[in-house]
Amino acid sequence: MKIYNQKTVISPDIQVLKSQQHTIGLVPTMGALHHGHLALVKKALHDNNYVVVSIFVNPTQFDNTNDLSKYPRTLNNDVELLKTLNENNRILVYAPSVDDIYEGDIISQDYKFGGIEFEMEGRFRKGHFDGVGTIVKRLFDILKPDKAYFGKKDFQQLQIVKALVRNYDMPVNIVGCEIHRESDGLAMSSRNARLTEEYRQAAPFIYKTLKTAKAKFGTESANKITEWVENQFAKHDLLKLEYFIIADIETLKPVKRKSNKKSYRAFIAVYADDIRLIDNIALN
Ligand code: PAF
């Protein structure tokens, strides 16, 4: 499996593949790969001739330096996992340095995504989506994928990337993939690797609460459900709720009055010690 660290080396190789009419799928990651990532890679291998997996912990999307410095970095292990899927040598890994991406200027561009950038993660993680927009656009410019794969655990990010592609008229098809969960329901995330045993045991409470919120959605108002969720976490010894919001999936604005013509999801962000976990669930 070929591992590239420089855009000036991977870019021409991709041009050659494209000139041979091969399609390219991109799975952008920050590494510490888990089965959720591998499911994206499998889907990308199914849909495309070649798949690039980018592994890059993007500094501009972190609003918290502690979170950035503690983010797990496990490149050797990631490469070993990808090798298990690389039967016909169709996976390329792009693991650039910060300098290869930012060329000495580690700043993000300012983006407008029609307002969805100010909700939820945008409200609690200032500048986060400018950082995501900057890296995703750069990866698309360097790697020129036909399709790019994103998990729905970061549902707001998925909507942001779709808006980015629309705004810049980029010829990339964005594919959203279902959330992968551990057997106890905890959404797979690279950050789970940082949970102590005690917090790991507690964390499935997040999805359990989302499932109950979904069950209540048919008969109770969004406000009442939100209050119920806030009470559940107020009573919890270990997990601290940052937000729980029931939102329209298009605008990502909190729902005031339900309409059966719209689709809604419940979104949650929780601190397990200093580890921030997010999750969401479709409600209708
Ligand atoms: O979801 C992630 O892992 C990151 O936000 C992404 C899309 C790879 C951009 O750094």
Coordinates of C-alpha atoms and ligand atoms in Angstrom, one line a residue:
M1 CA 0.0 0.0 0.0
K2 CA 1.4 3.3 -1.0
I3 CA 1.7 6.0 1.7
Y4 CA 2.1 9.6 0.5
N5 CA 3.2 12.5 2.7
Q6 CA 3.4 15.1 0.0
K7 CA 0.7 16.6 -2.2
T8 CA 3.2 17.2 -5.0
V9 CA 3.7 13.4 -5.1
I10 CA 0.2 12.1 -4.7
S11 CA -1.4 14.7 -7.0
P12 CA 0.3 13.5 -10.2
D13 CA -0.3 9.9 -9.4
I14 CA -4.0 10.6 -9.1
Q15 CA -4.0 12.5 -12.3
V16 CA -2.6 9.4 -14.0
L17 CA -5.3 7.2 -12.6
K18 CA -8.0 9.7 -13.6
S19 CA -6.5 9.9 -17.2
Q20 CA -7.0 6.1 -17.3
Q21 CA -10.7 6.7 -16.5
H22 CA -10.4 5.4 -13.0
T23 CA -12.8 6.8 -10.4
I24 CA -11.4 8.0 -7.1
G25 CA -13.2 7.8 -3.7
L26 CA -11.9 9.8 -0.8
V27 CA -12.3 9.0 2.9
P28 CA -11.1 11.9 4.9
T29 CA -10.0 11.0 8.4
M30 CA -8.0 12.3 11.3
G31 CA -6.7 8.8 11.9
A32 CA -7.1 6.6 15.0
L33 CA -9.1 4.5 12.7
H34 CA -12.0 2.3 14.0
H35 CA -14.6 0.1 12.4
G36 CA -16.7 3.1 11.5
H37 CA -13.9 4.4 9.3
L38 CA -13.3 1.0 7.9
A39 CA -17.0 0.8 6.9
L40 CA -16.5 4.1 4.9
V41 CA -13.5 2.6 3.2
K42 CA -15.3 -0.6 2.3
K43 CA -18.2 1.5 0.8
A44 CA -15.7 3.7 -1.1
L45 CA -13.9 0.6 -2.4
H46 CA -17.3 -0.8 -3.6
D47 CA -18.2 2.4 -5.4
N48 CA -14.8 3.5 -6.9
N49 CA -11.8 2.0 -8.7
Y50 CA -9.3 3.6 -6.2
V51 CA -9.7 5.0 -2.7
V52 CA -7.6 7.6 -1.0
V53 CA -7.7 7.6 2.8
S54 CA -6.4 10.9 4.2
I55 CA -5.0 10.8 7.7
F56 CA -4.5 14.3 9.1
V57 CA -5.2 15.8 12.5
N58 CA -6.3 19.2 11.2
P59 CA -5.2 21.9 13.7
T60 CA -7.5 24.6 12.5
Q61 CA -10.7 22.8 13.4
F62 CA -9.8 22.5 17.1
D63 CA -10.9 25.3 19.3
N64 CA -9.2 23.7 22.3
T65 CA -5.4 23.2 22.3
N66 CA -5.7 20.4 24.9
D67 CA -8.1 18.4 22.7
L68 CA -5.7 18.9 19.8
S69 CA -2.6 17.8 21.7
K70 CA -4.4 14.8 23.2
Y71 CA -6.1 13.6 20.0
P72 CA -4.9 10.0 19.4
R73 CA -2.3 9.6 16.7
T74 CA -1.8 6.0 15.6
L75 CA -0.5 6.1 12.1
N76 CA 1.3 2.7 12.1
N77 CA -1.8 0.9 13.5
D78 CA -4.1 2.8 11.0
V79 CA -1.9 1.6 8.1
E80 CA -2.1 -2.0 9.4
L81 CA -5.9 -1.8 9.6
L82 CA -6.1 -0.4 6.0
K83 CA -3.8 -3.2 4.7
T84 CA -6.5 -5.7 5.8
L85 CA -8.9 -4.1 3.2
N86 CA -6.3 -3.5 0.5
E87 CA -6.8 -6.8 -1.5
N88 CA -6.3 -5.5 -5.0
N89 CA -4.0 -2.7 -4.0
R90 CA -6.6 0.0 -4.6
I91 CA -6.0 2.0 -1.4
L92 CA -3.7 5.0 -1.3
V93 CA -2.9 6.7 2.0
Y94 CA -2.3 10.4 2.2
A95 CA -0.8 11.3 5.6
P96 CA 0.6 14.8 5.1
S97 CA 2.4 17.0 7.5
V98 CA 0.8 20.3 8.8
D99 CA 3.3 22.1 6.5
D100 CA 2.3 20.1 3.4
I101 CA -1.3 21.3 3.9
Y102 CA -0.8 24.8 5.3
E103 CA 2.6 25.8 3.9
G104 CA 3.5 27.7 7.0
D105 CA 0.2 29.6 7.3
I106 CA -1.9 27.6 9.8
I107 CA -5.1 29.6 9.4
S108 CA -8.6 28.8 8.2
Q109 CA -10.6 30.6 5.6
D110 CA -13.9 32.2 6.6
Y111 CA -16.9 30.4 5.2
K112 CA -20.6 31.1 4.9
F113 CA -22.8 28.0 4.8
G114 CA -26.2 29.7 4.9
G115 CA -26.5 29.8 8.7
I116 CA -26.0 26.1 9.5
E117 CA -22.5 26.9 10.6
F118 CA -23.8 28.8 13.7
E119 CA -25.9 26.0 15.2
M120 CA -24.8 23.4 17.7
E121 CA -21.1 22.5 17.0
G122 CA -20.7 25.9 15.4
R123 CA -22.0 27.6 18.6
F124 CA -20.0 25.6 21.1
R125 CA -16.7 25.2 19.0
K126 CA -15.9 28.6 17.6
G127 CA -14.2 28.5 14.2
H128 CA -14.6 24.7 14.0
F129 CA -16.4 24.7 10.7
D130 CA -14.1 27.2 9.1
G131 CA -11.3 24.7 9.9
V132 CA -13.3 21.8 8.5
G133 CA -14.2 23.7 5.4
T134 CA -10.6 24.7 4.9
I135 CA -9.2 21.2 5.2
V136 CA -11.9 19.5 3.2
K137 CA -11.7 22.0 0.3
R138 CA -7.9 21.6 0.3
L139 CA -8.2 17.8 0.2
F140 CA -10.7 18.0 -2.6
D141 CA -8.4 20.4 -4.6
I142 CA -5.3 18.1 -4.1
L143 CA -7.0 14.7 -4.5
K144 CA -9.8 15.5 -7.0
P145 CA -12.1 12.7 -5.8
D146 CA -15.3 11.7 -7.6
K147 CA -16.9 10.8 -4.4
A148 CA -16.2 11.6 -0.7
Y149 CA -17.5 9.7 2.3
F150 CA -18.5 11.1 5.6
G151 CA -20.2 9.5 8.6
K152 CA -23.5 10.7 10.0
K153 CA -22.1 10.8 13.5
D154 CA -20.9 14.2 12.5
F155 CA -24.2 15.0 10.8
Q156 CA -23.7 18.8 10.9
Q157 CA -20.3 18.4 9.3
L158 CA -21.9 16.3 6.5
Q159 CA -24.4 19.1 5.8
I160 CA -21.5 21.7 5.9
V161 CA -19.5 19.7 3.4
K162 CA -22.6 19.4 1.1
A163 CA -23.0 23.2 1.3
L164 CA -19.2 23.7 0.6
V165 CA -19.4 21.6 -2.5
R166 CA -22.6 23.5 -3.7
N167 CA -21.0 26.9 -2.9
Y168 CA -17.8 26.2 -4.9
D169 CA -19.5 24.1 -7.5
M170 CA -17.1 21.3 -6.9
P171 CA -17.6 18.1 -8.9
V172 CA -17.6 15.8 -5.9
N173 CA -20.4 13.6 -4.9
I174 CA -20.8 13.6 -1.1
V175 CA -21.9 10.3 0.4
G176 CA -23.3 10.2 4.0
C177 CA -22.9 6.9 5.8
E178 CA -24.7 5.5 8.8
I179 CA -23.3 5.7 12.3
H180 CA -21.4 2.7 13.5
R181 CA -21.9 1.7 17.1
E182 CA -20.2 -0.5 19.7
S183 CA -22.4 -3.5 20.9
D184 CA -23.5 -1.4 23.9
G185 CA -24.7 1.5 21.6
L186 CA -21.8 3.9 22.0
A187 CA -21.2 5.7 18.7
M188 CA -17.7 4.8 17.4
S189 CA -15.3 7.7 17.6
S190 CA -11.5 8.1 17.7
R191 CA -12.0 9.9 21.0
N192 CA -13.4 6.8 22.7
A193 CA -9.8 5.5 22.9
R194 CA -9.2 8.2 25.5
L195 CA -12.0 7.1 27.8
T196 CA -11.0 5.5 31.1
E197 CA -12.8 2.3 32.0
E198 CA -15.2 4.1 34.3
Y199 CA -16.2 6.7 31.7
R200 CA -16.3 4.0 29.0
Q201 CA -18.8 2.1 31.1
A202 CA -20.9 5.3 31.5
A203 CA -20.8 6.5 27.9
P204 CA -23.6 4.2 26.4
F205 CA -26.0 6.3 28.5
I206 CA -25.8 8.9 25.7
Y207 CA -27.3 6.6 23.0
K208 CA -29.7 5.1 25.5
T209 CA -31.0 8.6 26.2
L210 CA -31.3 9.4 22.5
K211 CA -33.3 6.2 21.9
T212 CA -35.7 7.2 24.7
A213 CA -36.0 10.7 23.3
K214 CA -36.9 9.2 19.9
A215 CA -39.6 7.0 21.5
K216 CA -41.1 10.2 23.2
F217 CA -41.0 12.2 19.9
G218 CA -44.3 10.8 18.6
T219 CA -46.3 12.1 21.6
E220 CA -44.3 14.8 23.3
S221 CA -43.1 18.3 22.3
A222 CA -39.4 19.0 21.6
N223 CA -39.3 21.3 24.6
K224 CA -40.6 18.7 26.9
I225 CA -38.2 16.0 25.6
T226 CA -35.3 18.5 25.9
E227 CA -36.2 19.2 29.5
W228 CA -36.4 15.5 30.2
V229 CA -32.9 14.9 28.7
E230 CA -31.4 17.8 30.6
N231 CA -32.8 16.3 33.9
Q232 CA -31.4 12.9 33.1
F233 CA -27.9 14.3 32.7
A234 CA -28.3 16.7 35.7
K235 CA -28.7 13.5 37.8
H236 CA -25.7 11.7 36.2
D237 CA -22.6 11.5 38.3
L238 CA -20.0 11.4 35.4
L239 CA -21.4 12.7 32.2
K240 CA -22.0 16.4 31.7
L241 CA -24.4 17.5 29.0
E242 CA -23.2 20.4 26.8
Y243 CA -26.3 20.5 24.6
F244 CA -29.3 18.4 23.5
I245 CA -31.2 19.8 20.6
I246 CA -34.0 18.5 18.4
A247 CA -33.5 20.2 15.0
D248 CA -34.8 20.3 11.4
I249 CA -32.2 18.4 9.4
E250 CA -32.1 21.1 6.7
T251 CA -31.7 24.3 8.7
L252 CA -30.3 22.5 11.9
K253 CA -32.3 25.1 13.9
P254 CA -34.1 23.8 17.0
V255 CA -37.7 22.8 16.3
K256 CA -40.4 25.0 17.7
R257 CA -43.5 23.3 16.2
K258 CA -43.2 19.9 14.6
S259 CA -44.4 19.5 11.0
N260 CA -44.9 16.1 9.5
K261 CA -43.5 17.4 6.2
K262 CA -40.1 17.9 7.8
S263 CA -37.4 15.5 9.0
Y264 CA -35.9 15.9 12.5
R265 CA -32.9 14.6 14.4
A266 CA -31.9 14.8 18.0
F267 CA -28.3 16.0 18.5
I268 CA -26.3 15.7 21.7
A269 CA -22.8 16.7 22.9
V270 CA -21.6 15.4 26.3
Y271 CA -18.4 15.7 28.3
A272 CA -17.0 12.5 29.7
D273 CA -14.3 14.1 31.9
D274 CA -12.4 16.3 29.3
I275 CA -13.4 14.1 26.4
R276 CA -16.2 15.5 24.3
L277 CA -18.5 13.0 22.7
I278 CA -21.2 13.7 20.1
D279 CA -24.0 11.6 18.8
N280 CA -27.4 12.0 17.0
I281 CA -30.4 10.0 16.0
A282 CA -33.1 10.3 13.3
L283 CA -36.5 11.0 14.9
N284 CA -39.0 10.5 12.1
Ligands
PAF1 O1 -14.5 14.0 10.6 C1 -13.3 14.1 10.7 O2 -12.5 13.2 11.0 C2 -12.7 15.5 10.3 O3 -13.5 16.5 10.7 C3 -12.4 15.6 8.8 C4 -13.6 15.5 7.9 C5 -11.4 14.4 8.4 C6 -11.7 16.9 8.5 O4 -10.5 17.0 9.2

